[in-house]
PDB file of C-alpha atoms in Angstrom:
ATOM      1  CA  MET A   1      -1.756  17.995  -5.320  1.00 60.00           C
ATOM      2  CA  SER A   2      -0.146  15.585  -2.993  1.00 75.00           C
ATOM      3  CA  ALA A   3      -0.684  11.911  -2.733  1.00 93.00           C
ATOM      4  CA  ARG A   4      -3.288  10.187  -0.742  1.00 97.00           C
ATOM      5  CA  VAL A   5      -2.935   7.094   1.555  1.00 98.00           C
ATOM      6  CA  ASP A   6      -5.019   3.941   0.820  1.00 98.00           C
ATOM      7  CA  HIS A   7      -5.268   1.382   3.598  1.00 98.00           C
ATOM      8  CA  LEU A   8      -5.827  -2.335   3.463  1.00 98.00           C
ATOM      9  CA  VAL A   9      -5.677  -5.070   6.086  1.00 98.00           C
ATOM     10  CA  THR A  10      -4.726  -8.511   5.115  1.00 98.00           C
ATOM     11  CA  SER A  11      -4.548 -11.708   7.282  1.00 98.00           C
ATOM     12  CA  GLY A  12      -2.148 -14.526   7.287  1.00 98.00           C
ATOM     13  CA  THR A  13       0.827 -15.881   9.357  1.00 98.00           C
ATOM     14  CA  PHE A  14       4.189 -14.702  10.627  1.00 98.00           C
ATOM     15  CA  SER A  15       6.907 -17.462  11.176  1.00 97.00           C
ATOM     16  CA  LEU A  16      10.304 -17.106  12.658  1.00 97.00           C
ATOM     17  CA  ASP A  17      12.489 -19.316  14.997  1.00 97.00           C
ATOM     18  CA  GLY A  18      10.338 -22.230  14.451  1.00 96.00           C
ATOM     19  CA  GLN A  19       7.089 -20.739  15.471  1.00 96.00           C
ATOM     20  CA  THR A  20       4.119 -19.637  13.537  1.00 97.00           C
ATOM     21  CA  PHE A  21       1.452 -16.927  14.511  1.00 97.00           C
ATOM     22  CA  ASP A  22      -1.697 -15.500  12.937  1.00 98.00           C
ATOM     23  CA  VAL A  23      -1.432 -11.960  12.250  1.00 98.00           C
ATOM     24  CA  ASP A  24      -3.252  -9.076  10.483  1.00 98.00           C
ATOM     25  CA  ASN A  25      -1.029  -6.667   8.637  1.00 98.00           C
ATOM     26  CA  ASN A  26      -1.634  -3.086   7.479  1.00 98.00           C
ATOM     27  CA  VAL A  27      -0.734  -2.333   3.958  1.00 98.00           C
ATOM     28  CA  TRP A  28      -0.245   1.285   2.884  1.00 98.00           C
ATOM     29  CA  VAL A  29      -0.520   2.500  -0.689  1.00 98.00           C
ATOM     30  CA  VAL A  30       0.634   6.059  -1.295  1.00 98.00           C
ATOM     31  CA  GLY A  31      -0.075   7.788  -4.557  1.00 98.00           C
ATOM     32  CA  ASP A  32      -2.671   9.453  -6.670  1.00 97.00           C
ATOM     33  CA  ASP A  33      -4.994   8.189  -9.529  1.00 97.00           C
ATOM     34  CA  ARG A  34      -1.975   7.616 -11.878  1.00 97.00           C
ATOM     35  CA  GLU A  35       0.919   6.069  -9.871  1.00 98.00           C
ATOM     36  CA  CYS A  36       1.571   4.719  -6.436  1.00 98.00           C
ATOM     37  CA  VAL A  37       4.174   2.961  -4.037  1.00 98.00           C
ATOM     38  CA  VAL A  38       3.008  -0.025  -2.003  1.00 98.00           C
ATOM     39  CA  LEU A  39       4.490  -0.373   1.515  1.00 98.00           C
ATOM     40  CA  ASP A  40       4.775  -4.018   2.433  1.00 98.00           C
ATOM     41  CA  ALA A  41       3.118  -6.825   0.660  1.00 98.00           C
ATOM     42  CA  PRO A  42       2.180  -9.619   3.070  1.00 97.00           C
ATOM     43  CA  HIS A  43      -0.450 -12.190   2.491  1.00 96.00           C
ATOM     44  CA  ASP A  44      -2.853 -11.464  -0.157  1.00 96.00           C
ATOM     45  CA  VAL A  45      -1.478 -10.300  -3.483  1.00 97.00           C
ATOM     46  CA  ASP A  46      -4.904 -10.060  -5.321  1.00 97.00           C
ATOM     47  CA  ALA A  47      -6.238  -7.786  -2.495  1.00 98.00           C
ATOM     48  CA  ILE A  48      -3.256  -5.423  -2.798  1.00 98.00           C
ATOM     49  CA  ALA A  49      -3.340  -5.465  -6.546  1.00 98.00           C
ATOM     50  CA  ALA A  50      -6.999  -4.432  -6.454  1.00 98.00           C
ATOM     51  CA  VAL A  51      -6.070  -1.311  -4.438  1.00 98.00           C
ATOM     52  CA  VAL A  52      -3.288  -0.461  -6.877  1.00 98.00           C
ATOM     53  CA  GLY A  53      -5.760  -0.959  -9.679  1.00 97.00           C
ATOM     54  CA  ASP A  54      -4.626   0.386 -13.059  1.00 96.00           C
ATOM     55  CA  ARG A  55      -2.155   2.744 -11.544  1.00 97.00           C
ATOM     56  CA  ARG A  56       1.451   2.665 -12.438  1.00 97.00           C
ATOM     57  CA  LEU A  57       3.264   0.896  -9.383  1.00 98.00           C
ATOM     58  CA  LEU A  58       6.552   2.707  -9.031  1.00 98.00           C
ATOM     59  CA  ALA A  59       7.836   0.239  -6.189  1.00 98.00           C
ATOM     60  CA  VAL A  60       7.174  -2.193  -3.511  1.00 98.00           C
ATOM     61  CA  LEU A  61       8.931  -0.815  -0.425  1.00 98.00           C
ATOM     62  CA  ALA A  62       9.551  -3.161   2.468  1.00 98.00           C
ATOM     63  CA  THR A  63       9.708  -1.743   5.862  1.00 98.00           C
ATOM     64  CA  HIS A  64      11.508  -4.844   6.874  1.00 98.00           C
ATOM     65  CA  ALA A  65      12.003  -8.437   5.615  1.00 98.00           C
ATOM     66  CA  HIS A  66       9.821 -10.591   8.055  1.00 98.00           C
ATOM     67  CA  ASP A  67       7.735 -13.027   5.976  1.00 97.00           C
ATOM     68  CA  ASP A  68       4.562 -11.313   6.968  1.00 98.00           C
ATOM     69  CA  HIS A  69       5.651  -8.128   5.209  1.00 98.00           C
ATOM     70  CA  VAL A  70       7.356  -9.393   2.164  1.00 98.00           C
ATOM     71  CA  ARG A  71       5.845 -12.706   1.316  1.00 97.00           C
ATOM     72  CA  ARG A  72       3.988 -11.377  -1.762  1.00 97.00           C
ATOM     73  CA  ALA A  73       6.460  -8.611  -2.630  1.00 97.00           C
ATOM     74  CA  PRO A  74       8.115 -10.397  -5.657  1.00 97.00           C
ATOM     75  CA  GLU A  75       4.828 -11.601  -6.980  1.00 96.00           C
ATOM     76  CA  LEU A  76       3.266  -8.145  -6.806  1.00 97.00           C
ATOM     77  CA  ALA A  77       6.295  -6.539  -8.401  1.00 97.00           C
ATOM     78  CA  GLN A  78       6.337  -9.077 -11.285  1.00 95.00           C
ATOM     79  CA  ARG A  79       2.590  -8.793 -11.900  1.00 94.00           C
ATOM     80  CA  SER A  80       2.820  -5.034 -12.003  1.00 95.00           C
ATOM     81  CA  SER A  81       5.798  -4.755 -14.304  1.00 92.00           C
ATOM     82  CA  THR A  82       5.594  -3.918 -17.885  1.00 92.00           C
ATOM     83  CA  PRO A  83       8.106  -4.277 -20.799  1.00 93.00           C
ATOM     84  CA  ASP A  84       9.180  -0.703 -20.226  1.00 93.00           C
ATOM     85  CA  HIS A  85       9.000  -0.644 -16.446  1.00 92.00           C
ATOM     86  CA  ARG A  86      10.302  -3.227 -14.000  1.00 95.00           C
ATOM     87  CA  VAL A  87       8.770  -2.749 -10.637  1.00 97.00           C
ATOM     88  CA  PRO A  88      11.636  -2.871  -7.989  1.00 97.00           C
ATOM     89  CA  VAL A  89      11.327  -4.294  -4.418  1.00 97.00           C
ATOM     90  CA  LEU A  90      13.050  -1.896  -2.144  1.00 98.00           C
ATOM     91  CA  LEU A  91      14.859  -3.275   0.904  1.00 98.00           C
ATOM     92  CA  HIS A  92      17.542  -2.037   3.187  1.00 98.00           C
ATOM     93  CA  PRO A  93      20.603  -4.292   2.598  1.00 97.00           C
ATOM     94  CA  ALA A  94      20.991  -5.080   6.325  1.00 98.00           C
ATOM     95  CA  ASP A  95      17.910  -7.171   6.034  1.00 97.00           C
ATOM     96  CA  ARG A  96      19.113  -9.337   3.116  1.00 96.00           C
ATOM     97  CA  GLU A  97      19.649 -12.379   5.469  1.00 96.00           C
ATOM     98  CA  VAL A  98      16.135 -12.057   6.781  1.00 97.00           C
ATOM     99  CA  TRP A  99      14.709 -11.743   3.368  1.00 97.00           C
ATOM    100  CA  GLN A 100      16.418 -14.997   2.290  1.00 96.00           C
ATOM    101  CA  LEU A 101      14.491 -16.913   5.037  1.00 96.00           C
ATOM    102  CA  THR A 102      11.248 -16.281   2.922  1.00 96.00           C
ATOM    103  CA  HIS A 103      12.868 -15.967  -0.631  1.00 96.00           C
ATOM    104  CA  PRO A 104      15.920 -18.339  -0.598  1.00 94.00           C
ATOM    105  CA  ASP A 105      15.802 -18.502  -4.420  1.00 88.00           C
ATOM    106  CA  GLY A 106      17.788 -15.357  -4.883  1.00 72.00           C
ATOM    107  CA  VAL A 107      14.807 -13.018  -5.872  1.00 79.00           C
ATOM    108  CA  ALA A 108      16.463  -9.734  -6.472  1.00 83.00           C
ATOM    109  CA  THR A 109      15.823  -6.611  -4.362  1.00 94.00           C
ATOM    110  CA  THR A 110      16.974  -2.980  -4.797  1.00 95.00           C
ATOM    111  CA  ASP A 111      18.914  -1.472  -1.987  1.00 97.00           C
ATOM    112  CA  LEU A 112      17.371   1.226   0.211  1.00 97.00           C
ATOM    113  CA  SER A 113      19.550   3.648   2.304  1.00 96.00           C
ATOM    114  CA  HIS A 114      19.110   5.990   5.045  1.00 97.00           C
ATOM    115  CA  GLY A 115      18.116   9.429   3.692  1.00 97.00           C
ATOM    116  CA  GLU A 116      17.081   8.133   0.275  1.00 97.00           C
ATOM    117  CA  VAL A 117      13.940   9.890  -1.044  1.00 98.00           C
ATOM    118  CA  VAL A 118      11.407   8.056  -3.099  1.00 98.00           C
ATOM    119  CA  THR A 119       9.052  10.420  -4.888  1.00 98.00           C
ATOM    120  CA  VAL A 120       5.448   9.323  -5.915  1.00 98.00           C
ATOM    121  CA  ALA A 121       2.634  11.707  -7.179  1.00 97.00           C
ATOM    122  CA  GLY A 122       4.887  14.719  -6.277  1.00 97.00           C
ATOM    123  CA  THR A 123       5.198  13.639  -2.672  1.00 97.00           C
ATOM    124  CA  ASP A 124       8.578  12.789  -1.133  1.00 98.00           C
ATOM    125  CA  LEU A 125       8.922   9.695   0.946  1.00 98.00           C
ATOM    126  CA  HIS A 126      12.064   9.847   3.091  1.00 98.00           C
ATOM    127  CA  VAL A 127      13.751   6.571   4.039  1.00 98.00           C
ATOM    128  CA  LEU A 128      14.736   6.429   7.740  1.00 98.00           C
ATOM    129  CA  HIS A 129      16.938   3.507   8.864  1.00 98.00           C
ATOM    130  CA  THR A 130      15.538   2.392  12.174  1.00 98.00           C
ATOM    131  CA  PRO A 131      17.207  -0.934  13.171  1.00 98.00           C
ATOM    132  CA  GLY A 132      16.171  -2.926  16.168  1.00 98.00           C
ATOM    133  CA  HIS A 133      13.185  -5.038  15.122  1.00 98.00           C
ATOM    134  CA  THR A 134      15.431  -6.202  12.345  1.00 98.00           C
ATOM    135  CA  PRO A 135      18.832  -4.983  11.291  1.00 98.00           C
ATOM    136  CA  GLY A 136      17.382  -3.333   8.082  1.00 98.00           C
ATOM    137  CA  SER A 137      14.063  -1.988   9.389  1.00 98.00           C
ATOM    138  CA  VAL A 138      13.215   1.363   7.877  1.00 98.00           C
ATOM    139  CA  CYS A 139      10.419   3.909   8.422  1.00 98.00           C
ATOM    140  CA  VAL A 140       9.129   6.092   5.665  1.00 98.00           C
ATOM    141  CA  TYR A 141       8.549   9.813   6.439  1.00 98.00           C
ATOM    142  CA  ALA A 142       6.152  11.838   4.268  1.00 98.00           C
ATOM    143  CA  PRO A 143       6.401  15.496   5.577  1.00 98.00           C
ATOM    144  CA  GLN A 144       3.912  16.690   3.018  1.00 97.00           C
ATOM    145  CA  LEU A 145       1.425  14.263   4.432  1.00 98.00           C
ATOM    146  CA  GLY A 146       2.386  14.787   7.972  1.00 98.00           C
ATOM    147  CA  THR A 147       2.852  11.148   8.227  1.00 98.00           C
ATOM    148  CA  VAL A 148       5.476   8.436   9.071  1.00 98.00           C
ATOM    149  CA  PHE A 149       4.966   4.764   8.159  1.00 99.00           C
ATOM    150  CA  THR A 150       6.711   2.829  10.908  1.00 98.00           C
ATOM    151  CA  GLY A 151       6.421  -0.792   9.954  1.00 98.00           C
ATOM    152  CA  ASP A 152       7.091  -2.788  13.085  1.00 98.00           C
ATOM    153  CA  THR A 153       9.479  -0.253  14.700  1.00 98.00           C
ATOM    154  CA  LEU A 154       6.798   1.793  16.628  1.00 98.00           C
ATOM    155  CA  PHE A 155       3.293   0.902  17.557  1.00 98.00           C
ATOM    156  CA  ALA A 156       0.565   2.695  19.480  1.00 98.00           C
ATOM    157  CA  GLY A 157       1.693   1.872  22.956  1.00 96.00           C
ATOM    158  CA  GLY A 158       5.475   1.001  22.238  1.00 97.00           C
ATOM    159  CA  PRO A 159       8.297  -0.418  20.239  1.00 98.00           C
ATOM    160  CA  GLY A 160       8.022  -3.418  18.047  1.00 97.00           C
ATOM    161  CA  ALA A 161       9.000  -6.833  19.364  1.00 96.00           C
ATOM    162  CA  THR A 162      12.603  -7.609  20.034  1.00 96.00           C
ATOM    163  CA  GLY A 163      12.595 -11.085  21.546  1.00 93.00           C
ATOM    164  CA  ARG A 164      13.465 -13.046  18.282  1.00 95.00           C
ATOM    165  CA  SER A 165      16.359 -13.579  15.989  1.00 96.00           C
ATOM    166  CA  PHE A 166      17.893 -10.490  14.328  1.00 97.00           C
ATOM    167  CA  SER A 167      16.418  -8.082  16.842  1.00 97.00           C
ATOM    168  CA  ASP A 168      17.733  -5.954  19.717  1.00 97.00           C
ATOM    169  CA  PHE A 169      15.805  -3.927  22.297  1.00 98.00           C
ATOM    170  CA  GLY A 170      18.491  -1.227  22.886  1.00 97.00           C
ATOM    171  CA  THR A 171      18.873  -0.622  19.236  1.00 98.00           C
ATOM    172  CA  ILE A 172      15.158  -0.137  18.646  1.00 98.00           C
ATOM    173  CA  ILE A 173      14.917   2.241  21.595  1.00 98.00           C
ATOM    174  CA  ALA A 174      17.684   4.318  20.059  1.00 98.00           C
ATOM    175  CA  SER A 175      16.086   4.323  16.675  1.00 98.00           C
ATOM    176  CA  ILE A 176      12.836   5.417  18.156  1.00 98.00           C
ATOM    177  CA  ARG A 177      14.351   7.995  20.447  1.00 98.00           C
ATOM    178  CA  ASP A 178      16.934   9.594  17.852  1.00 98.00           C
ATOM    179  CA  VAL A 179      15.034   9.212  14.518  1.00 98.00           C
ATOM    180  CA  LEU A 180      11.319   9.054  15.150  1.00 98.00           C
ATOM    181  CA  LEU A 181      10.488  11.068  18.328  1.00 98.00           C
ATOM    182  CA  VAL A 182      12.286  14.096  16.842  1.00 98.00           C
ATOM    183  CA  LEU A 183       9.664  14.364  14.214  1.00 98.00           C
ATOM    184  CA  PRO A 184       6.842  16.941  14.668  1.00 98.00           C
ATOM    185  CA  PRO A 185       4.547  15.777  17.537  1.00 98.00           C
ATOM    186  CA  GLU A 186       1.479  16.040  15.248  1.00 98.00           C
ATOM    187  CA  THR A 187       2.931  13.593  12.719  1.00 98.00           C
ATOM    188  CA  ARG A 188       0.643  10.542  12.141  1.00 98.00           C
ATOM    189  CA  VAL A 189       2.180   7.210  12.856  1.00 98.00           C
ATOM    190  CA  LEU A 190       0.787   4.496  10.421  1.00 98.00           C
ATOM    191  CA  THR A 191       1.950   1.191  11.767  1.00 98.00           C
ATOM    192  CA  GLY A 192       2.570  -2.345  10.405  1.00 98.00           C
ATOM    193  CA  HIS A 193      -0.148  -3.846  12.489  1.00 98.00           C
ATOM    194  CA  GLY A 194      -2.989  -2.369  14.609  1.00 98.00           C
ATOM    195  CA  GLU A 195      -4.117   1.191  15.343  1.00 98.00           C
ATOM    196  CA  SER A 196      -2.431   4.378  14.158  1.00 98.00           C
ATOM    197  CA  THR A 197      -1.164   6.989  16.609  1.00 98.00           C
ATOM    198  CA  THR A 198       0.919  10.233  16.549  1.00 98.00           C
ATOM    199  CA  ILE A 199       4.389  11.046  17.595  1.00 98.00           C
ATOM    200  CA  GLY A 200       3.122  13.361  20.263  1.00 98.00           C
ATOM    201  CA  ASP A 201       1.034  10.735  21.931  1.00 98.00           C
ATOM    202  CA  GLU A 202       3.923   8.144  22.045  1.00 98.00           C
ATOM    203  CA  ALA A 203       6.869  10.431  22.888  1.00 98.00           C
ATOM    204  CA  PRO A 204       5.964  10.816  26.641  1.00 98.00           C
ATOM    205  CA  HIS A 205       6.168   7.141  27.247  1.00 97.00           C
ATOM    206  CA  LEU A 206       9.763   6.424  26.097  1.00 97.00           C
ATOM    207  CA  GLN A 207      11.144   6.052  29.639  1.00 97.00           C
ATOM    208  CA  GLU A 208       8.216   3.616  30.437  1.00 96.00           C
ATOM    209  CA  TRP A 209       9.290   1.367  27.654  1.00 96.00           C
ATOM    210  CA  VAL A 210      12.976   1.459  28.559  1.00 97.00           C
ATOM    211  CA  ASP A 211      12.038   0.549  32.200  1.00 95.00           C
ATOM    212  CA  ARG A 212       9.799  -2.364  31.230  1.00 92.00           C
ATOM    213  CA  GLY A 213      12.508  -3.642  28.808  1.00 86.00           C
ATOM    214  CA  HIS A 214      10.170  -4.490  25.880  1.00 71.00           C
TER     215      HIS A 214
END
């Protein structure tokens, strides 16, 4: 039996470049009744831990290192670790500088790489490096679930924001075009904020996003 996807929304703030905004974040927990992986750990560690429950947490996987996605990641990993199992925080190394804005005390992360596969509850999660929103942004493709978790790379209606430090519009467009839009059109897109969509619903609008420039 393949894994299921549990969904939680937590509320808090996002801060970068001297500005702070109120945000609601999607948290996705992939697993079965015995084990799971958490994708992003933003604002409320107790709420996320409640969804994990008594399951074995294999890893906290960060889609990118903005504070509204990783603020509680070290705490969640520590709380869920046992003497025989240290829960890693998985992050693409290109986002280490962004990570240090939130965790300057040198909290260790474990490197993710493009093409790496994280297996949970018999389900393979394929790591796709999709830079643009940040240098180390990743998406996580679960073909057995017909689902891709896109973090802040692709939303219903267009690409993630690229108007702040560490981001680049041309790079995120290339990531979406070359890595995401080649997935099967029926693939569910579960995002870092807001509503879900599908690859097929978003693919026809690529040129519109390029033309508008954001």
